[in-house]
Amino acid sequence: ILSGVAGCRPVRMDLKVDRMSVGLDVRENGDLVVTEQFDIRVWSDKAVEFERHVPARRYDRVSDIAATVDGAAVTEGQGLNHITTGRGVALDITWTLPPGDGVTHVLTLTYTAHNVVELSGIRGTLDWRVLRTRRDFDVNHATVMVTLPDGAVFLQDPWMDEAGWAVTRQAHGFTAT
């Protein structure tokens, strides 16, 4: 089960997410390697912050956190070309982007979420929230690609909780657009 949920907060006018791509690579040990990419256009005469929040609801911890802006690695710190991370088990990342008049930036975030797959007998269930319910941005186009370990077998068809997703089975997983 994957959840992709519509936002309920006022939409920001200083940035727009044109495309969001999420790769979820399920490991045999139940960990999940997550790769997220956001193509964002900025309309502001001052620096803009873009926040990504992953609630700690289906994993024990995260590790191997890496982020980029326009292909360049960014490090923890304040100001442009840096990210800040929150404290605690939830993953909170904030990118600070330079001002722009419709300038597009590509942000990436990769991390490993540990012990994500819930096991019950021979079944393993992946329940991952792709986007949080309350966010202040819309996404024009989203793609989610789930890759399962070799030998994994679907016991039922995969789906997304939110209406409007087209789900296509692949040889080792599925894609939702």
Coordinates of N, CA and C in Angstrom, one line a residue:
I1 N 0.9 -1.2 0.0 CA 0.0 0.0 0.0 C 0.9 1.2 0.0
L2 N 0.6 2.1 -0.9 CA 1.3 3.4 -0.9 C 0.3 4.5 -0.8
S3 N 0.6 5.6 -0.1 CA -0.3 6.7 0.1 C 0.3 7.9 -0.6
G4 N -0.5 8.5 -1.5 CA -0.1 9.8 -2.1 C -1.3 10.7 -1.9
V5 N -1.2 11.7 -1.0 CA -2.3 12.4 -0.5 C -2.3 13.9 -1.0
A6 N -3.5 14.4 -1.3 CA -3.6 15.8 -1.7 C -3.4 16.7 -0.6
G7 N -2.9 17.9 -0.8 CA -2.6 18.9 0.2 C -3.9 19.6 0.6
C8 N -3.9 20.1 1.9 CA -5.1 20.8 2.4 C -4.8 22.2 2.9
R9 N -3.6 22.7 2.7 CA -3.2 24.0 3.2 C -3.1 24.9 2.0
P10 N -3.1 26.2 2.2 CA -3.0 27.2 1.1 C -1.7 26.9 0.3
V11 N -1.9 27.0 -1.0 CA -0.7 26.7 -1.9 C 0.2 27.9 -2.0
R12 N 1.5 27.7 -1.9 CA 2.5 28.7 -2.0 C 2.5 29.3 -3.4
M13 N 2.8 30.6 -3.4 CA 2.9 31.3 -4.7 C 4.4 31.5 -5.1
D14 N 5.3 31.3 -4.2 CA 6.7 31.6 -4.5 C 7.5 30.4 -5.1
L15 N 6.8 29.2 -5.1 CA 7.5 28.1 -5.8 C 6.4 27.1 -6.3
K16 N 6.8 26.3 -7.3 CA 5.9 25.3 -7.9 C 6.6 24.1 -8.1
V17 N 6.1 22.9 -7.7 CA 6.7 21.6 -8.0 C 6.2 21.1 -9.3
D18 N 7.0 21.2 -10.4 CA 6.6 20.8 -11.7 C 6.5 19.2 -11.8
R19 N 7.5 18.6 -11.2 CA 7.6 17.1 -11.3 C 8.2 16.6 -10.0
M20 N 7.7 15.5 -9.5 CA 8.2 14.8 -8.4 C 8.4 13.3 -8.8
S21 N 9.6 12.8 -8.6 CA 9.8 11.3 -8.9 C 10.3 10.7 -7.6
V22 N 9.7 9.6 -7.2 CA 10.1 8.9 -6.0 C 10.5 7.4 -6.4
G23 N 11.6 7.0 -6.0 CA 12.0 5.6 -6.2 C 12.1 4.9 -4.8
L24 N 11.4 3.8 -4.7 CA 11.4 3.1 -3.4 C 12.0 1.7 -3.7
D25 N 13.2 1.4 -3.2 CA 13.9 0.2 -3.5 C 13.8 -0.7 -2.2
V26 N 12.9 -1.7 -2.2 CA 12.7 -2.5 -1.0 C 13.9 -3.5 -0.9
R27 N 14.5 -3.6 0.2 CA 15.6 -4.6 0.4 C 15.1 -5.8 1.1
E28 N 15.8 -6.9 0.9 CA 15.4 -8.2 1.5 C 15.3 -8.1 3.0
N29 N 16.1 -7.3 3.7 CA 16.1 -7.2 5.1 C 14.9 -6.3 5.7
G30 N 14.1 -5.8 4.8 CA 12.9 -4.9 5.2 C 13.2 -3.5 5.2
D31 N 14.4 -3.1 4.8 CA 14.8 -1.7 4.7 C 14.3 -1.1 3.4
L32 N 14.2 0.2 3.3 CA 13.7 0.9 2.1 C 14.7 2.0 1.7
V33 N 15.3 1.9 0.5 CA 16.2 2.9 0.0 C 15.3 3.9 -0.8
V34 N 15.2 5.1 -0.4 CA 14.3 6.1 -1.0 C 15.1 7.1 -1.7
T35 N 14.7 7.4 -3.0 CA 15.3 8.5 -3.8 C 14.2 9.4 -4.3
E36 N 14.3 10.6 -3.9 CA 13.2 11.6 -4.3 C 13.8 12.7 -5.1
Q37 N 13.1 13.1 -6.1 CA 13.6 14.2 -7.0 C 12.4 15.2 -7.1
F38 N 12.7 16.5 -6.9 CA 11.7 17.5 -7.1 C 12.2 18.5 -8.1
D39 N 11.5 18.8 -9.2 CA 11.8 19.8 -10.1 C 10.9 21.0 -9.7
I40 N 11.6 22.1 -9.2 CA 10.9 23.2 -8.6 C 11.2 24.5 -9.3
R41 N 10.2 25.2 -9.6 CA 10.3 26.6 -10.2 C 10.1 27.6 -9.1
V42 N 11.0 28.6 -9.0 CA 11.0 29.6 -8.0 C 10.6 31.0 -8.6
W43 N 9.7 31.6 -7.9 CA 9.3 33.0 -8.3 C 9.3 33.8 -7.0
S44 N 10.5 34.4 -6.7 CA 10.6 35.2 -5.5 C 11.9 36.1 -5.7
D45 N 11.8 37.3 -5.0 CA 13.0 38.2 -5.1 C 13.8 38.0 -3.8
K46 N 13.5 37.0 -3.0 CA 14.4 36.6 -1.9 C 14.5 35.1 -1.8
A47 N 15.4 34.6 -1.0 CA 15.6 33.2 -0.8 C 14.3 32.5 -0.4
V48 N 14.2 31.2 -0.9 CA 12.9 30.5 -0.6 C 13.3 29.1 0.0
E49 N 12.6 28.7 1.0 CA 12.8 27.4 1.6 C 11.8 26.4 1.2
F50 N 12.3 25.2 0.9 CA 11.5 24.1 0.5 C 11.7 23.0 1.5
E51 N 10.6 22.6 2.2 CA 10.7 21.6 3.2 C 10.1 20.2 2.8
R52 N 10.8 19.2 3.2 CA 10.4 17.8 3.0 C 10.3 17.1 4.4
H53 N 9.1 16.7 4.8 CA 8.9 16.0 6.1 C 8.5 14.6 5.8
V54 N 9.2 13.6 6.4 CA 8.8 12.2 6.4 C 8.5 11.8 7.8
P55 N 7.2 11.6 8.2 CA 6.9 11.3 9.6 C 7.4 9.9 9.9
A56 N 7.8 9.7 11.2 CA 8.3 8.4 11.7 C 7.1 7.5 12.0
R57 N 6.4 7.1 11.0 CA 5.3 6.2 11.3 C 5.4 4.8 10.9
R58 N 6.4 4.5 10.0 CA 6.5 3.2 9.5 C 8.0 2.7 9.4
Y59 N 8.9 3.3 10.2 CA 10.3 2.9 10.2 C 10.9 3.1 11.6
D60 N 12.0 2.5 11.8 CA 12.7 2.6 13.1 C 13.6 3.8 13.1
R61 N 14.3 4.1 12.0 CA 15.3 5.2 11.9 C 15.6 5.4 10.5
V62 N 16.3 6.5 10.2 CA 16.8 6.7 8.8 C 18.3 6.9 8.9
S63 N 19.0 6.6 7.8 CA 20.5 6.8 7.7 C 20.8 7.1 6.3
D64 N 22.1 7.3 6.0 CA 22.6 7.6 4.7 C 21.9 8.7 4.0
I65 N 21.6 9.8 4.7 CA 20.9 10.9 4.1 C 21.9 11.7 3.2
A66 N 21.4 12.0 2.0 CA 22.2 12.8 1.1 C 21.3 13.7 0.3
A67 N 21.7 14.9 0.0 CA 20.8 15.8 -0.8 C 21.7 16.6 -1.8
T68 N 21.0 17.0 -2.9 CA 21.6 17.8 -3.9 C 20.7 19.0 -4.3
V69 N 21.3 20.0 -4.9 CA 20.6 21.1 -5.6 C 21.3 21.2 -6.9
D70 N 20.5 21.0 -8.0 CA 21.0 21.1 -9.4 C 22.3 20.2 -9.6
G71 N 22.3 19.0 -9.0 CA 23.3 18.1 -9.1 C 24.5 18.2 -8.2
A72 N 24.6 19.3 -7.5 CA 25.7 19.6 -6.6 C 25.3 19.1 -5.2
A73 N 26.2 18.4 -4.5 CA 25.9 17.9 -3.1 C 25.8 19.1 -2.2
V74 N 24.8 19.1 -1.3 CA 24.7 20.1 -0.3 C 24.9 19.5 1.1
T75 N 25.4 20.4 2.0 CA 25.7 19.9 3.3 C 24.9 20.6 4.3
E76 N 24.9 20.1 5.5 CA 24.2 20.7 6.6 C 24.8 22.1 6.9
G77 N 23.9 23.0 7.1 CA 24.3 24.4 7.4 C 23.2 25.4 7.2
Q78 N 23.5 26.6 7.2 CA 22.5 27.7 7.0 C 22.8 28.4 5.7
G79 N 21.8 28.9 5.1 CA 21.9 29.7 3.9 C 21.8 28.9 2.6
L80 N 22.1 29.6 1.5 CA 22.0 29.0 0.2 C 22.9 27.8 0.0
N81 N 22.5 26.9 -0.8 CA 23.2 25.7 -1.1 C 23.5 24.8 0.2
H82 N 22.6 24.9 1.1 CA 22.7 24.1 2.3 C 21.4 23.5 2.7
I83 N 21.4 22.5 3.5 CA 20.1 22.0 4.0 C 20.2 22.0 5.5
T84 N 19.0 22.0 6.1 CA 19.0 21.8 7.6 C 18.1 20.6 7.8
T85 N 18.5 19.8 8.8 CA 17.7 18.6 9.2 C 17.2 18.8 10.6
G86 N 16.0 18.2 10.8 CA 15.4 18.3 12.1 C 16.0 17.3 13.0
R87 N 15.6 17.4 14.2 CA 16.0 16.4 15.3 C 14.9 15.4 15.5
G88 N 15.3 14.2 15.9 CA 14.4 13.2 16.3 C 14.3 12.1 15.2
V89 N 13.3 11.2 15.3 CA 13.2 10.1 14.4 C 12.6 10.5 13.0
A90 N 11.7 11.4 13.0 CA 11.1 11.9 11.7 C 12.2 12.6 10.9
L91 N 12.1 12.5 9.6 CA 13.1 13.1 8.7 C 12.5 14.4 8.3
D92 N 13.2 15.5 8.6 CA 12.8 16.9 8.2 C 14.0 17.5 7.5
I93 N 13.8 17.8 6.3 CA 14.9 18.4 5.5 C 14.4 19.8 4.9
T94 N 15.2 20.8 5.0 CA 14.8 22.1 4.4 C 16.0 22.6 3.5
W95 N 15.6 22.8 2.2 CA 16.6 23.3 1.3 C 16.3 24.8 1.2
T96 N 17.4 25.6 1.1 CA 17.3 27.1 0.9 C 17.7 27.4 -0.5
L97 N 16.8 27.9 -1.3 CA 17.0 28.2 -2.7 C 17.2 29.6 -3.0
P98 N 18.0 30.0 -4.0 CA 18.2 31.4 -4.3 C 16.9 32.0 -5.0
P99 N 16.8 33.4 -4.9 CA 15.7 34.0 -5.6 C 15.7 33.7 -7.1
G100 N 14.5 33.9 -7.7 CA 14.5 33.6 -9.2 C 13.1 34.0 -9.7
D101 N 13.1 34.2 -11.1 CA 11.9 34.6 -11.8 C 11.5 33.4 -12.7
G102 N 11.0 32.3 -12.1 CA 10.7 31.1 -12.9 C 11.8 30.2 -13.1
V103 N 12.9 30.4 -12.4 CA 14.1 29.5 -12.5 C 13.8 28.1 -11.9
T104 N 14.2 27.1 -12.6 CA 14.0 25.7 -12.2 C 15.2 25.2 -11.5
H105 N 15.0 24.5 -10.3 CA 16.0 23.9 -9.6 C 15.6 22.4 -9.4
V106 N 16.6 21.5 -9.5 CA 16.3 20.1 -9.3 C 16.9 19.7 -7.9
L107 N 16.0 19.3 -7.0 CA 16.4 18.9 -5.7 C 16.3 17.4 -5.6
T108 N 17.3 16.7 -5.0 CA 17.2 15.3 -4.7 C 17.5 15.0 -3.3
L109 N 16.9 13.9 -2.8 CA 17.1 13.5 -1.4 C 17.1 12.0 -1.5
T110 N 18.1 11.4 -0.9 CA 18.2 9.9 -0.8 C 18.4 9.6 0.7
Y111 N 17.9 8.5 1.1 CA 18.0 8.0 2.5 C 17.6 6.6 2.6
T112 N 18.0 5.9 3.6 CA 17.5 4.6 3.9 C 16.7 4.6 5.2
A113 N 15.4 4.1 5.0 CA 14.5 3.9 6.2 C 14.6 2.5 6.6
H114 N 14.9 2.3 7.9 CA 15.1 0.9 8.4 C 13.8 0.3 8.9
N115 N 13.7 -1.0 8.6 CA 12.6 -1.9 9.1 C 11.2 -1.3 8.7
V116 N 11.1 -1.1 7.4 CA 9.8 -0.5 6.9 C 8.8 -1.6 6.6
V117 N 9.2 -2.7 6.1 CA 8.3 -3.8 5.6 C 7.8 -4.5 6.9
E118 N 6.5 -4.6 6.9 CA 5.8 -5.3 8.1 C 5.6 -6.7 7.6
L119 N 6.0 -7.6 8.5 CA 5.9 -9.1 8.1 C 4.8 -9.7 8.9
S120 N 4.0 -10.6 8.3 CA 3.0 -11.4 8.9 C 2.9 -12.7 8.1
G121 N 3.5 -13.7 8.7 CA 3.6 -15.0 8.0 C 4.5 -14.9 6.8
I122 N 3.9 -15.2 5.6 CA 4.7 -15.1 4.4 C 4.5 -13.8 3.7
R123 N 3.6 -12.9 4.3 CA 3.4 -11.6 3.7 C 4.3 -10.5 4.2
G124 N 4.7 -9.7 3.3 CA 5.4 -8.5 3.7 C 4.6 -7.3 3.1
T125 N 4.3 -6.3 4.0 CA 3.5 -5.2 3.5 C 4.3 -3.9 3.6
L126 N 4.3 -3.2 2.5 CA 4.9 -1.9 2.4 C 3.8 -0.8 2.5
D127 N 3.8 0.0 3.5 CA 2.8 1.1 3.7 C 3.7 2.3 3.8
W128 N 3.8 3.1 2.8 CA 4.7 4.3 2.8 C 3.9 5.5 2.3
R129 N 4.0 6.6 3.0 CA 3.4 7.8 2.6 C 4.3 8.6 1.7
V130 N 3.9 8.7 0.5 CA 4.8 9.4 -0.5 C 4.9 10.9 -0.2
L131 N 3.7 11.5 0.1 CA 3.6 12.9 0.4 C 2.8 13.1 1.7
R132 N 3.1 14.0 2.5 CA 2.3 14.2 3.7 C 1.0 14.9 3.3
T133 N 0.0 14.7 4.1 CA -1.4 15.2 3.8 C -1.4 16.7 3.8
R134 N -0.8 17.3 4.8 CA -0.8 18.8 4.9 C 0.5 19.3 4.4
R135 N 0.5 19.9 3.2 CA 1.6 20.5 2.6 C 1.2 21.8 1.9
D136 N 2.1 22.7 1.7 CA 1.8 24.0 1.1 C 2.2 24.1 -0.4
F137 N 2.3 23.0 -1.1 CA 2.6 23.0 -2.5 C 1.8 21.9 -3.2
D138 N 1.5 22.2 -4.5 CA 0.9 21.2 -5.4 C 2.0 20.6 -6.2
V139 N 1.7 19.4 -6.8 CA 2.7 18.8 -7.7 C 2.0 18.6 -9.0
N140 N 2.6 19.1 -10.1 CA 2.0 19.0 -11.4 C 2.0 17.5 -11.9
H141 N 3.1 16.8 -11.7 CA 3.2 15.5 -12.3 C 4.1 14.7 -11.3
A142 N 3.6 13.5 -10.9 CA 4.3 12.6 -9.9 C 4.4 11.2 -10.5
T143 N 5.6 10.6 -10.2 CA 5.8 9.2 -10.5 C 6.4 8.5 -9.3
V144 N 5.9 7.4 -9.0 CA 6.5 6.5 -7.9 C 6.8 5.2 -8.5
M145 N 8.1 4.8 -8.3 CA 8.6 3.5 -8.8 C 9.0 2.6 -7.6
V146 N 8.4 1.5 -7.5 CA 8.7 0.6 -6.4 C 9.4 -0.6 -7.0
T147 N 10.6 -0.9 -6.4 CA 11.4 -2.1 -6.9 C 11.5 -3.1 -5.7
L148 N 11.0 -4.3 -6.0 CA 11.1 -5.4 -5.0 C 12.3 -6.2 -5.1
P149 N 12.7 -6.9 -4.0 CA 13.8 -7.8 -4.1 C 13.6 -9.0 -5.1
D150 N 14.6 -9.5 -5.7 CA 14.5 -10.7 -6.5 C 13.8 -11.8 -5.7
G151 N 12.8 -12.5 -6.4 CA 12.1 -13.6 -5.7 C 10.8 -13.1 -5.0
A152 N 10.6 -11.8 -4.9 CA 9.4 -11.4 -4.2 C 8.2 -11.6 -5.2
V153 N 7.1 -12.0 -4.6 CA 5.9 -12.3 -5.4 C 4.7 -11.5 -4.9
F154 N 4.0 -10.9 -5.8 CA 2.8 -10.2 -5.4 C 1.7 -11.2 -5.0
L155 N 1.1 -11.0 -3.8 CA 0.0 -11.8 -3.4 C -1.3 -11.1 -3.7
Q156 N -1.3 -9.9 -4.1 CA -2.4 -9.2 -4.6 C -1.9 -8.0 -5.5
D157 N -2.8 -7.4 -6.2 CA -2.3 -6.3 -7.1 C -1.9 -5.1 -6.2
P158 N -0.8 -4.4 -6.6 CA -0.4 -3.2 -5.9 C -1.4 -2.0 -6.1
W159 N -1.5 -1.1 -5.2 CA -2.4 0.1 -5.4 C -1.9 1.3 -4.6
M160 N -2.4 2.4 -5.0 CA -2.2 3.7 -4.2 C -3.5 4.0 -3.6
D161 N -3.5 4.5 -2.3 CA -4.7 4.8 -1.6 C -5.5 6.0 -2.2
E162 N -4.8 7.0 -2.7 CA -5.4 8.2 -3.3 C -5.9 7.9 -4.7
A163 N -7.1 8.3 -5.0 CA -7.7 8.1 -6.3 C -6.9 8.9 -7.4
G164 N -6.9 8.4 -8.6 CA -6.3 9.1 -9.7 C -5.0 8.6 -10.2
W165 N -4.4 7.6 -9.4 CA -3.1 7.1 -9.8 C -3.3 5.9 -10.8
A166 N -2.5 5.8 -11.8 CA -2.5 4.7 -12.7 C -1.3 3.8 -12.3
V167 N -1.6 2.6 -11.9 CA -0.6 1.7 -11.4 C -0.3 0.6 -12.4
T168 N 1.0 0.4 -12.7 CA 1.4 -0.6 -13.7 C 2.4 -1.6 -13.1
R169 N 2.1 -2.9 -13.1 CA 3.0 -3.9 -12.6 C 4.3 -3.9 -13.5
Q170 N 5.4 -4.1 -12.9 CA 6.7 -4.3 -13.6 C 7.2 -5.7 -13.2
A171 N 8.3 -6.1 -13.8 CA 8.9 -7.4 -13.6 C 9.3 -7.6 -12.1
H172 N 9.8 -6.5 -11.5 CA 10.3 -6.6 -10.1 C 9.7 -5.4 -9.3
G173 N 8.4 -5.1 -9.5 CA 7.8 -4.0 -8.7 C 6.6 -3.4 -9.5
F174 N 6.4 -2.1 -9.3 CA 5.4 -1.4 -10.0 C 5.7 0.1 -10.1
T175 N 5.0 0.7 -11.0 CA 5.1 2.2 -11.2 C 3.7 2.8 -11.1
A176 N 3.7 3.9 -10.5 CA 2.4 4.7 -10.3 C 2.6 6.1 -10.8
T177 N 1.7 6.5 -11.7 CA 1.8 7.9 -12.2 C 0.4 8.6 -12.1

